[in-house]
Amino acid sequence: NSNNKQLDTSRRKVKAYAREAQNAEKRVMNVDLRDTINKRNCPITFSIEDANLFAHPHSDALIITAPIGGVPVHRILVDTGAYSSILMLRTFKKLGLDPADIRPCNDQIQGFNGSISCPVGEILLPIRFGGFGPKSKIIMETFKVLDVQNEYNAVIGRTALYKLRAAVSIFHYALKFPTIEGEGTHYRDQREARSLMLLSTSRRFYMIEEQDADNSVEPSNSTFDAERTDQFIPDTDMPLTDTDIPMTSVLPETLTKVLDQEPPFHEKDAEMHEDMNPRIQFKDGNRHKFGPDRQKALEEEVNKLIDNKFVKEAKYPTWISNLVLVKKATGLWRLCIDFSDLNQACPKDSYPIPHIDYMVDATSGHQLMSFLDAYSGYNQIPMHPDDAEHTSFYSARGLYCYVMMTFELKNAGATYQRFVNKMFACLIGHTMEVYVDDMLVKSEQASDHITHLSEVFDILREYSMVLNPKKCTFGVGSGKFLGYMVSQRGIEANPAKIQAILDLAPPTSIKGVQALTGRLAALNRFISKSTDHCKPFFDAIKKKKSFEWTMECQNAFDNIKEVLSRLPTLQKPLPDEPLYLYLGVSNVAVSAVLIRQDGLEQLPVYYVSKALHDAELLYPHMEKLAFALIIAARKLRPYFLEHSIVVFTTYPLRQVLHRPDTSGRMIKWAIELGQFDIQYRPRTAIKAQVLSDFIAEFTPGVSASIEDPTWTLYVDGSSTAIRAGGGIVLVSPDQQVFCYSVAFTFPATNNEAEYEALLSGLRFDESMNVSSLRILSDSQLL
């Protein structure tokens, strides 16, 4: 019984406490409300919408989950009949607190039936209400530490509710409190309350049967008899945090084919927990009907889940989803659950997923590799017991829910990535790479590979993760990882993806063209100037009303197939070595290629391409060249941060970026590029055939053939009685225009101003490495 009353050993204090109610009116008049009530008026309201979130009618106890001492604690009873707050001793131990922090306490806890319990002591701990948003609130509460058997982990009494200034409504099944940001509401779990009531009922029946069987047992005066611990059924260990539920080994015999022994039972440090939005109402999906063949396939798939202990029977679910059967290429059926409504009610887990490109780079260049695959990897993560029935679904045999995580859940990928990152924290980045359920063990020297595999297997045994030997490959020099072929030579495109495009017939609809461009997008890293090759396809997609596969599209289709037949092998950069960048500009796109130098050989690392849209098409040629550089820096940011980048260009790109007087966007780009170590050098001869597309920075359609390399300089000077200055206009051979003005700080005549303008122009021409110059001026003296 959670009802309690604090009995202070000082009779004088008890009398004083009783007299406070008699003098309430006088005392209230003398209270400074600023000490207890925030200056901002925050009304607390209960509406019918609050009540609609829960089942009615009900008489359920108010059960909450809240962080105590920074650790989430489940099964906390909010009891307005309890004077003090209580923390069970077993809960105290699981919180990992220091027993020395418990202060002696002479108080006693009196139950509803008059029984007396003496606390072990008391401890002051913070408890947070209202989640972690702006409308949450933390109070410091003194908990009485009690060593009794109870379904609850803690009890929140009136002292805490008073500090919180909380209002409790049983009808609305809500606990609300004022905050600076407005009304705060704490999440409640009605289903947990009913499961606890069911657990308590089953224990009482068991106690009665035990006493009837043995008439010599005397009834106890206390509901919680510390000496009769055998009268309770230990159904399950009551979870305190999200890390206390063990992961049951799934099909351990499959692991014995890979490892020399079965993995031991181990308590996992991860489980799937869905934080539901209490404002979104529970939904019960309409049950779908299936034909005989689909119904048979459905029963077979559900039987597999039951045999593998991935699901269990659901009794009182509040969320019920529908099954969806999808036909595989083999003709069999794949069972999927439509968790659309459930996923909408769950917040997104923003745990970062590794970047594929740079993980592939870290994998290439190793002599031996082993590719591991977990047996139904997602299904090896247990669902949190409170959330298991949220995954309920209909079947012909009844209602079932997942006890192990399923891939259709919104945060399944992030949960699995967090778990494997914790498992292999000491190996990731050294001898192992993990992307969700794709695991790879790598060794630079073949002689070390057995040792590296042993380290991985030790961790797999420790965490009881089961592998699928049919999908594992051990000790190979190359293999498929995250859609790429990785080997000691470098990174190659997936031959299956290339062959799928080579086997395609010319598209006959817009969807066909979209499918083609989607497949090409997966190979963009390997295709030089991919946007230029695909421009006719993009134009065809835009014509939605009148699709036409033109001769230009067919020529581009044939050309891209030829390009795919000779894709290069990309290289992994060595640490701290300089990388080189070539730029290319066309009428419709900007492109770049990042390369590394291996002796006299130039090897590609990454191709980048971007289509120009709207105002970008109107950029001057020099700005398009700078735009190609900024696109490459953004796309290849990790390379730019870790390496010195040398940009090969025949144009004065550095001078333009460091003197961005004519364009505001050039100033922004110059500032953004300032964080990288970038050098500019004149172009040298391109020695690699795979870089042939970058022989010219501007395609013939962008820049006309330059026969005369002479630049033109226009200068003019002006002088007044107050100041003097000059103007400079420099025109490149391809008609790029650069305008500058100069203000003189000394008095000068018109002719002197003309001379000074000319000298300033010559200095500027020298900084831009102009070798041939024609000067135009209206000064007769010049």
Tab-separated table of C-alpha atoms in Angstrom, residues 401-752:
chain	number	residue	atom	x	y	z
A	401	CYS	CA	3.501	-7.558	-31.288
A	402	TYR	CA	7.264	-7.401	-31.759
A	403	VAL	CA	9.469	-8.116	-28.757
A	404	MET	CA	12.523	-7.551	-30.943
A	405	MET	CA	13.071	-4.434	-33.037
A	406	THR	CA	11.798	-4.459	-36.610
A	407	PHE	CA	13.255	-2.472	-39.508
A	408	GLU	CA	9.975	-0.709	-40.373
A	409	LEU	CA	10.174	1.475	-37.243
A	410	LYS	CA	11.194	5.070	-37.742
A	411	ASN	CA	14.270	5.040	-35.518
A	412	ALA	CA	15.398	1.448	-36.107
A	413	GLY	CA	18.460	2.454	-38.138
A	414	ALA	CA	19.648	5.044	-35.617
A	415	THR	CA	19.095	2.636	-32.712
A	416	TYR	CA	21.085	-0.132	-34.415
A	417	GLN	CA	23.924	2.251	-35.384
A	418	ARG	CA	24.194	3.510	-31.802
A	419	PHE	CA	24.378	-0.058	-30.539
A	420	VAL	CA	27.066	-1.308	-32.953
A	421	ASN	CA	29.115	1.869	-32.437
A	422	LYS	CA	29.167	1.097	-28.739
A	423	MET	CA	29.958	-2.575	-29.358
A	424	PHE	CA	32.934	-1.989	-31.636
A	425	ALA	CA	34.068	1.402	-30.306
A	426	CYS	CA	37.661	0.230	-29.864
A	427	LEU	CA	37.893	-1.213	-33.410
A	428	ILE	CA	35.945	1.190	-35.645
A	429	GLY	CA	38.310	3.276	-37.764
A	430	HIS	CA	41.240	0.927	-37.117
A	431	THR	CA	40.493	-2.656	-38.100
A	432	MET	CA	36.738	-2.418	-38.646
A	433	GLU	CA	34.065	-0.300	-40.333
A	434	VAL	CA	30.360	-0.548	-39.475
A	435	TYR	CA	27.465	1.034	-41.360
A	436	VAL	CA	24.243	0.013	-39.604
A	437	ASP	CA	24.125	-3.774	-40.234
A	438	ASP	CA	27.017	-3.886	-42.762
A	439	MET	CA	30.234	-4.871	-40.964
A	440	LEU	CA	33.709	-5.144	-42.484
A	441	VAL	CA	36.966	-6.306	-40.887
A	442	LYS	CA	40.071	-5.005	-42.693
A	443	SER	CA	43.813	-5.655	-42.423
A	444	GLU	CA	46.617	-3.784	-44.163
A	445	GLN	CA	48.801	-6.879	-43.756
A	446	ALA	CA	47.349	-10.310	-44.512
A	447	SER	CA	49.231	-11.856	-41.599
A	448	ASP	CA	47.241	-9.738	-39.110
A	449	HIS	CA	43.789	-10.677	-40.376
A	450	ILE	CA	43.242	-13.716	-38.142
A	451	THR	CA	44.075	-11.609	-35.080
A	452	HIS	CA	41.661	-8.881	-36.149
A	453	LEU	CA	38.883	-11.417	-36.757
A	454	SER	CA	39.455	-12.947	-33.325
A	455	GLU	CA	39.001	-9.540	-31.697
A	456	VAL	CA	35.711	-9.058	-33.522
A	457	PHE	CA	34.469	-12.549	-32.617
A	458	ASP	CA	35.285	-11.956	-28.951
A	459	ILE	CA	33.039	-8.897	-28.981
A	460	LEU	CA	30.307	-10.766	-30.851
A	461	ARG	CA	30.367	-13.490	-28.187
A	462	GLU	CA	30.307	-10.912	-25.408
A	463	TYR	CA	27.224	-9.203	-26.826
A	464	SER	CA	25.563	-12.417	-28.083
A	465	MET	CA	25.227	-11.103	-31.615
A	466	VAL	CA	24.516	-13.892	-34.094
A	467	LEU	CA	25.963	-13.953	-37.616
A	468	ASN	CA	24.461	-15.394	-40.765
A	469	PRO	CA	27.251	-17.546	-42.281
A	470	LYS	CA	25.478	-17.720	-45.645
A	471	LYS	CA	26.028	-13.986	-46.102
A	472	CYS	CA	29.514	-13.743	-44.572
A	473	THR	CA	32.721	-13.707	-46.603
A	474	PHE	CA	36.119	-14.189	-44.959
A	475	GLY	CA	39.676	-13.403	-46.018
A	476	VAL	CA	39.159	-11.916	-49.507
A	477	GLY	CA	41.154	-9.250	-51.335
A	478	SER	CA	38.112	-7.410	-52.708
A	479	GLY	CA	34.386	-7.311	-52.201
A	480	LYS	CA	31.196	-5.285	-52.297
A	481	PHE	CA	30.724	-2.771	-49.481
A	482	LEU	CA	27.967	-0.132	-49.371
A	483	GLY	CA	27.371	-0.399	-53.115
A	484	TYR	CA	31.052	-0.118	-54.158
A	485	MET	CA	33.749	-2.643	-55.001
A	486	VAL	CA	36.679	-2.073	-52.619
A	487	SER	CA	40.101	-3.629	-52.944
A	488	GLN	CA	43.771	-2.891	-52.407
A	489	ARG	CA	43.841	-1.205	-55.831
A	490	GLY	CA	41.189	1.331	-54.908
A	491	ILE	CA	37.451	1.935	-55.302
A	492	GLU	CA	35.517	0.667	-58.320
A	493	ALA	CA	31.909	1.017	-59.386
A	494	ASN	CA	29.565	-1.889	-58.711
A	495	PRO	CA	29.561	-3.996	-61.926
A	496	ALA	CA	25.921	-4.956	-61.322
A	497	LYS	CA	24.879	-1.280	-61.384
A	498	ILE	CA	26.858	-0.681	-64.584
A	499	GLN	CA	25.437	-3.752	-66.290
A	500	ALA	CA	21.890	-2.753	-65.326
A	501	ILE	CA	22.303	0.486	-67.323
A	502	LEU	CA	24.110	-1.152	-70.236
A	503	ASP	CA	21.217	-3.614	-70.599
A	504	LEU	CA	18.569	-0.880	-70.633
A	505	ALA	CA	16.564	-0.207	-73.755
A	506	PRO	CA	15.870	3.430	-74.673
A	507	PRO	CA	13.176	4.793	-72.297
A	508	THR	CA	9.681	5.248	-73.663
A	509	SER	CA	8.213	7.364	-70.857
A	510	ILE	CA	9.177	10.005	-68.325
A	511	LYS	CA	9.303	7.382	-65.564
A	512	GLY	CA	11.779	5.424	-67.651
A	513	VAL	CA	14.030	8.484	-67.990
A	514	GLN	CA	13.723	9.167	-64.259
A	515	ALA	CA	14.780	5.594	-63.515
A	516	LEU	CA	17.779	6.035	-65.840
A	517	THR	CA	18.944	9.272	-64.203
A	518	GLY	CA	18.444	7.735	-60.762
A	519	ARG	CA	20.740	4.832	-61.621
A	520	LEU	CA	23.315	7.203	-63.075
A	521	ALA	CA	23.229	9.311	-59.905
A	522	ALA	CA	24.566	6.322	-57.941
A	523	LEU	CA	27.653	6.387	-60.210
A	524	ASN	CA	28.265	10.143	-60.289
A	525	ARG	CA	31.469	9.804	-58.284
A	526	PHE	CA	33.032	7.850	-61.174
A	527	ILE	CA	31.668	9.832	-64.163
A	528	SER	CA	33.583	12.835	-65.456
A	529	LYS	CA	31.266	15.804	-66.097
A	530	SER	CA	28.202	13.630	-65.477
A	531	THR	CA	25.780	16.573	-65.612
A	532	ASP	CA	26.882	17.500	-69.133
A	533	HIS	CA	26.357	13.902	-70.265
A	534	CYS	CA	22.869	13.787	-68.708
A	535	LYS	CA	21.623	17.221	-69.810
A	536	PRO	CA	19.387	15.847	-72.631
A	537	PHE	CA	17.745	13.467	-70.132
A	538	PHE	CA	16.946	16.353	-67.771
A	539	ASP	CA	15.410	18.320	-70.647
A	540	ALA	CA	13.227	15.327	-71.562
A	541	ILE	CA	11.945	15.023	-67.975
A	542	LYS	CA	10.869	18.669	-67.963
A	543	LYS	CA	8.511	18.035	-70.875
A	544	LYS	CA	5.929	16.159	-68.822
A	545	LYS	CA	2.981	16.791	-71.129
A	546	SER	CA	4.683	15.897	-74.388
A	547	PHE	CA	7.416	13.333	-73.800
A	548	GLU	CA	9.708	12.865	-76.768
A	549	TRP	CA	12.863	10.751	-77.016
A	550	THR	CA	14.855	12.907	-79.438
A	551	MET	CA	17.943	12.104	-81.425
A	552	GLU	CA	19.919	14.186	-78.940
A	553	CYS	CA	18.661	11.936	-76.112
A	554	GLN	CA	19.613	8.819	-78.073
A	555	ASN	CA	23.104	10.154	-78.759
A	556	ALA	CA	23.530	10.986	-75.069
A	557	PHE	CA	22.218	7.524	-74.168
A	558	ASP	CA	24.777	5.837	-76.420
A	559	ASN	CA	27.516	8.137	-75.166
A	560	ILE	CA	26.825	7.447	-71.475
A	561	LYS	CA	26.954	3.689	-72.131
A	562	GLU	CA	30.365	4.139	-73.716
A	563	VAL	CA	31.517	6.193	-70.708
A	564	LEU	CA	30.271	3.504	-68.294
A	565	SER	CA	32.240	0.824	-70.113
A	566	ARG	CA	35.536	2.518	-69.161
A	567	LEU	CA	34.979	3.935	-65.683
A	568	PRO	CA	38.206	4.595	-63.757
A	569	THR	CA	39.328	3.103	-60.456
A	570	LEU	CA	39.303	5.837	-57.840
A	571	GLN	CA	42.130	6.177	-55.352
A	572	LYS	CA	42.295	6.738	-51.616
A	573	PRO	CA	44.398	9.783	-50.631
A	574	LEU	CA	47.345	9.216	-48.328
A	575	PRO	CA	47.415	11.198	-45.059
A	576	ASP	CA	48.766	14.764	-45.342
A	577	GLU	CA	49.633	14.504	-49.043
A	578	PRO	CA	48.618	17.441	-51.284
A	579	LEU	CA	45.683	16.885	-53.633
A	580	TYR	CA	45.158	18.583	-56.987
A	581	LEU	CA	41.977	20.015	-58.466
A	582	TYR	CA	41.027	20.646	-62.084
A	583	LEU	CA	37.968	22.743	-62.898
A	584	GLY	CA	35.653	22.682	-65.898
A	585	VAL	CA	32.815	24.976	-67.007
A	586	SER	CA	30.187	24.529	-69.700
A	587	ASN	CA	27.030	26.409	-70.632
A	588	VAL	CA	24.878	24.208	-68.392
A	589	ALA	CA	27.122	22.843	-65.630
A	590	VAL	CA	30.279	23.246	-63.581
A	591	SER	CA	32.538	20.285	-62.838
A	592	ALA	CA	35.711	19.371	-60.981
A	593	VAL	CA	37.993	16.405	-60.493
A	594	LEU	CA	40.151	15.805	-57.432
A	595	ILE	CA	43.332	13.854	-58.124
A	596	ARG	CA	46.436	12.622	-56.330
A	597	GLN	CA	49.913	12.410	-57.788
A	598	ASP	CA	51.705	9.056	-57.653
A	599	GLY	CA	55.103	9.791	-59.107
A	600	LEU	CA	54.420	10.953	-62.647
A	601	GLU	CA	50.957	9.379	-62.721
A	602	GLN	CA	47.789	11.362	-62.023
A	603	LEU	CA	45.064	9.269	-60.331
A	604	PRO	CA	41.438	10.446	-59.828
A	605	VAL	CA	39.964	10.552	-56.318
A	606	TYR	CA	36.516	12.037	-56.875
A	607	TYR	CA	34.482	13.597	-59.705
A	608	VAL	CA	32.047	16.423	-58.937
A	609	SER	CA	29.441	17.957	-61.225
A	610	LYS	CA	26.510	20.332	-60.749
A	611	ALA	CA	23.911	21.700	-63.148
A	612	LEU	CA	23.443	25.457	-63.388
A	613	HIS	CA	19.970	26.807	-62.708
A	614	ASP	CA	18.205	30.135	-63.115
A	615	ALA	CA	20.554	33.038	-62.251
A	616	GLU	CA	23.586	30.742	-62.158
A	617	LEU	CA	23.322	30.431	-65.952
A	618	LEU	CA	23.924	34.196	-66.228
A	619	TYR	CA	27.143	34.261	-64.189
A	620	PRO	CA	30.152	35.683	-66.049
A	621	HIS	CA	32.665	33.046	-67.103
A	622	MET	CA	35.138	33.872	-64.332
A	623	GLU	CA	32.396	33.648	-61.701
A	624	LYS	CA	31.360	30.251	-63.085
A	625	LEU	CA	34.939	29.089	-62.611
A	626	ALA	CA	34.891	30.336	-59.003
A	627	PHE	CA	31.486	28.688	-58.568
A	628	ALA	CA	32.970	25.348	-59.684
A	629	LEU	CA	35.642	25.725	-56.999
A	630	ILE	CA	33.133	26.531	-54.243
A	631	ILE	CA	30.921	23.558	-55.258
A	632	ALA	CA	33.937	21.247	-55.107
A	633	ALA	CA	34.928	22.623	-51.684
A	634	ARG	CA	31.443	22.016	-50.291
A	635	LYS	CA	31.060	18.532	-51.755
A	636	LEU	CA	34.585	17.437	-50.829
A	637	ARG	CA	34.848	19.304	-47.550
A	638	PRO	CA	36.603	16.488	-45.599
A	639	TYR	CA	39.311	16.315	-48.266
A	640	PHE	CA	39.728	20.099	-48.257
A	641	LEU	CA	40.057	20.135	-44.459
A	642	GLU	CA	42.597	17.316	-44.224
A	643	HIS	CA	44.780	18.077	-47.260
A	644	SER	CA	46.418	21.004	-49.018
A	645	ILE	CA	44.559	21.611	-52.278
A	646	VAL	CA	46.382	22.833	-55.385
A	647	VAL	CA	44.066	24.316	-58.023
A	648	PHE	CA	45.401	24.143	-61.582
A	649	THR	CA	44.031	27.027	-63.679
A	650	THR	CA	45.198	29.249	-66.522
A	651	TYR	CA	42.987	32.094	-65.318
A	652	PRO	CA	43.688	34.647	-62.532
A	653	LEU	CA	41.251	32.950	-60.138
A	654	ARG	CA	43.225	33.817	-56.998
A	655	GLN	CA	43.380	37.512	-57.915
A	656	VAL	CA	39.683	37.610	-58.699
A	657	LEU	CA	38.756	35.973	-55.369
A	658	HIS	CA	41.107	38.222	-53.401
A	659	ARG	CA	39.811	41.346	-55.156
A	660	PRO	CA	36.070	40.664	-55.265
A	661	ASP	CA	35.110	44.296	-55.910
A	662	THR	CA	32.600	43.624	-58.622
A	663	SER	CA	30.353	40.932	-57.067
A	664	GLY	CA	28.920	40.471	-53.576
A	665	ARG	CA	28.695	36.704	-54.042
A	666	MET	CA	32.432	36.573	-54.808
A	667	ILE	CA	33.105	38.128	-51.392
A	668	LYS	CA	31.065	35.363	-49.713
A	669	TRP	CA	32.865	32.671	-51.676
A	670	ALA	CA	36.280	34.139	-50.858
A	671	ILE	CA	35.435	34.131	-47.135
A	672	GLU	CA	34.134	30.545	-47.309
A	673	LEU	CA	37.255	29.334	-49.133
A	674	GLY	CA	39.479	31.122	-46.639
A	675	GLN	CA	39.163	28.269	-44.138
A	676	PHE	CA	40.999	25.864	-46.469
A	677	ASP	CA	44.650	25.588	-47.484
A	678	ILE	CA	44.265	26.330	-51.216
A	679	GLN	CA	47.067	27.187	-53.617
A	680	TYR	CA	46.775	28.242	-57.251
A	681	ARG	CA	49.187	27.148	-59.976
A	682	PRO	CA	49.250	27.464	-63.781
A	683	ARG	CA	47.921	24.446	-65.593
A	684	THR	CA	50.335	21.755	-66.633
A	685	ALA	CA	49.860	19.023	-69.198
A	686	ILE	CA	47.223	16.484	-68.169
A	687	LYS	CA	48.874	13.071	-68.319
A	688	ALA	CA	45.928	10.785	-67.485
A	689	GLN	CA	43.414	9.682	-70.117
A	690	VAL	CA	40.660	9.643	-67.472
A	691	LEU	CA	41.139	13.420	-67.064
A	692	SER	CA	40.805	14.207	-70.766
A	693	ASP	CA	37.482	16.000	-70.197
A	694	PHE	CA	39.355	18.635	-68.173
A	695	ILE	CA	41.988	19.563	-70.786
A	696	ALA	CA	40.130	22.847	-71.303
A	697	GLU	CA	38.595	24.756	-68.399
A	698	PHE	CA	35.899	26.205	-70.662
A	699	THR	CA	34.159	24.128	-73.293
A	700	PRO	CA	34.074	25.544	-76.834
A	701	GLY	CA	30.481	26.623	-76.341
A	702	VAL	CA	31.421	28.792	-73.387
A	703	SER	CA	34.573	30.513	-74.545
A	704	ALA	CA	35.363	31.270	-78.166
A	705	SER	CA	38.657	30.231	-79.592
A	706	ILE	CA	41.347	32.605	-78.368
A	707	GLU	CA	43.742	33.388	-81.243
A	708	ASP	CA	45.127	36.635	-79.860
A	709	PRO	CA	46.368	36.351	-76.228
A	710	THR	CA	46.586	40.138	-75.879
A	711	TRP	CA	44.795	41.840	-72.998
A	712	THR	CA	43.366	45.367	-73.321
A	713	LEU	CA	43.822	48.064	-70.657
A	714	TYR	CA	41.719	51.252	-70.554
A	715	VAL	CA	42.979	54.000	-68.219
A	716	ASP	CA	41.694	57.477	-67.407
A	717	GLY	CA	42.661	60.109	-64.824
A	718	SER	CA	40.843	63.074	-63.322
A	719	SER	CA	41.864	65.965	-61.078
A	720	THR	CA	39.894	68.622	-59.176
A	721	ALA	CA	40.825	71.287	-56.677
A	722	ILE	CA	40.044	68.882	-53.817
A	723	ARG	CA	41.139	65.395	-54.956
A	724	ALA	CA	42.452	63.304	-57.823
A	725	GLY	CA	41.842	59.718	-58.971
A	726	GLY	CA	41.977	57.228	-61.809
A	727	GLY	CA	39.910	54.483	-63.425
A	728	ILE	CA	41.103	51.130	-64.787
A	729	VAL	CA	39.255	48.699	-67.065
A	730	LEU	CA	41.032	45.454	-68.008
A	731	VAL	CA	39.572	43.185	-70.692
A	732	SER	CA	40.815	39.600	-71.071
A	733	PRO	CA	41.216	37.851	-74.449
A	734	ASP	CA	37.906	36.020	-73.860
A	735	GLN	CA	36.165	39.338	-73.081
A	736	GLN	CA	36.165	39.057	-69.296
A	737	VAL	CA	35.958	42.621	-67.882
A	738	PHE	CA	37.611	43.804	-64.625
A	739	CYS	CA	36.870	47.355	-63.430
A	740	TYR	CA	38.728	49.187	-60.649
A	741	SER	CA	39.002	52.750	-59.377
A	742	VAL	CA	41.950	54.408	-57.613
A	743	ALA	CA	41.858	57.442	-55.294
A	744	PHE	CA	45.115	59.434	-54.905
A	745	THR	CA	46.075	60.874	-51.524
A	746	PHE	CA	48.230	63.629	-53.065
A	747	PRO	CA	47.385	66.610	-55.329
A	748	ALA	CA	47.900	65.962	-59.045
A	749	THR	CA	47.173	67.533	-62.393
A	750	ASN	CA	45.080	65.762	-65.016
A	751	ASN	CA	48.164	64.487	-66.837
A	752	GLU	CA	49.747	63.286	-63.563
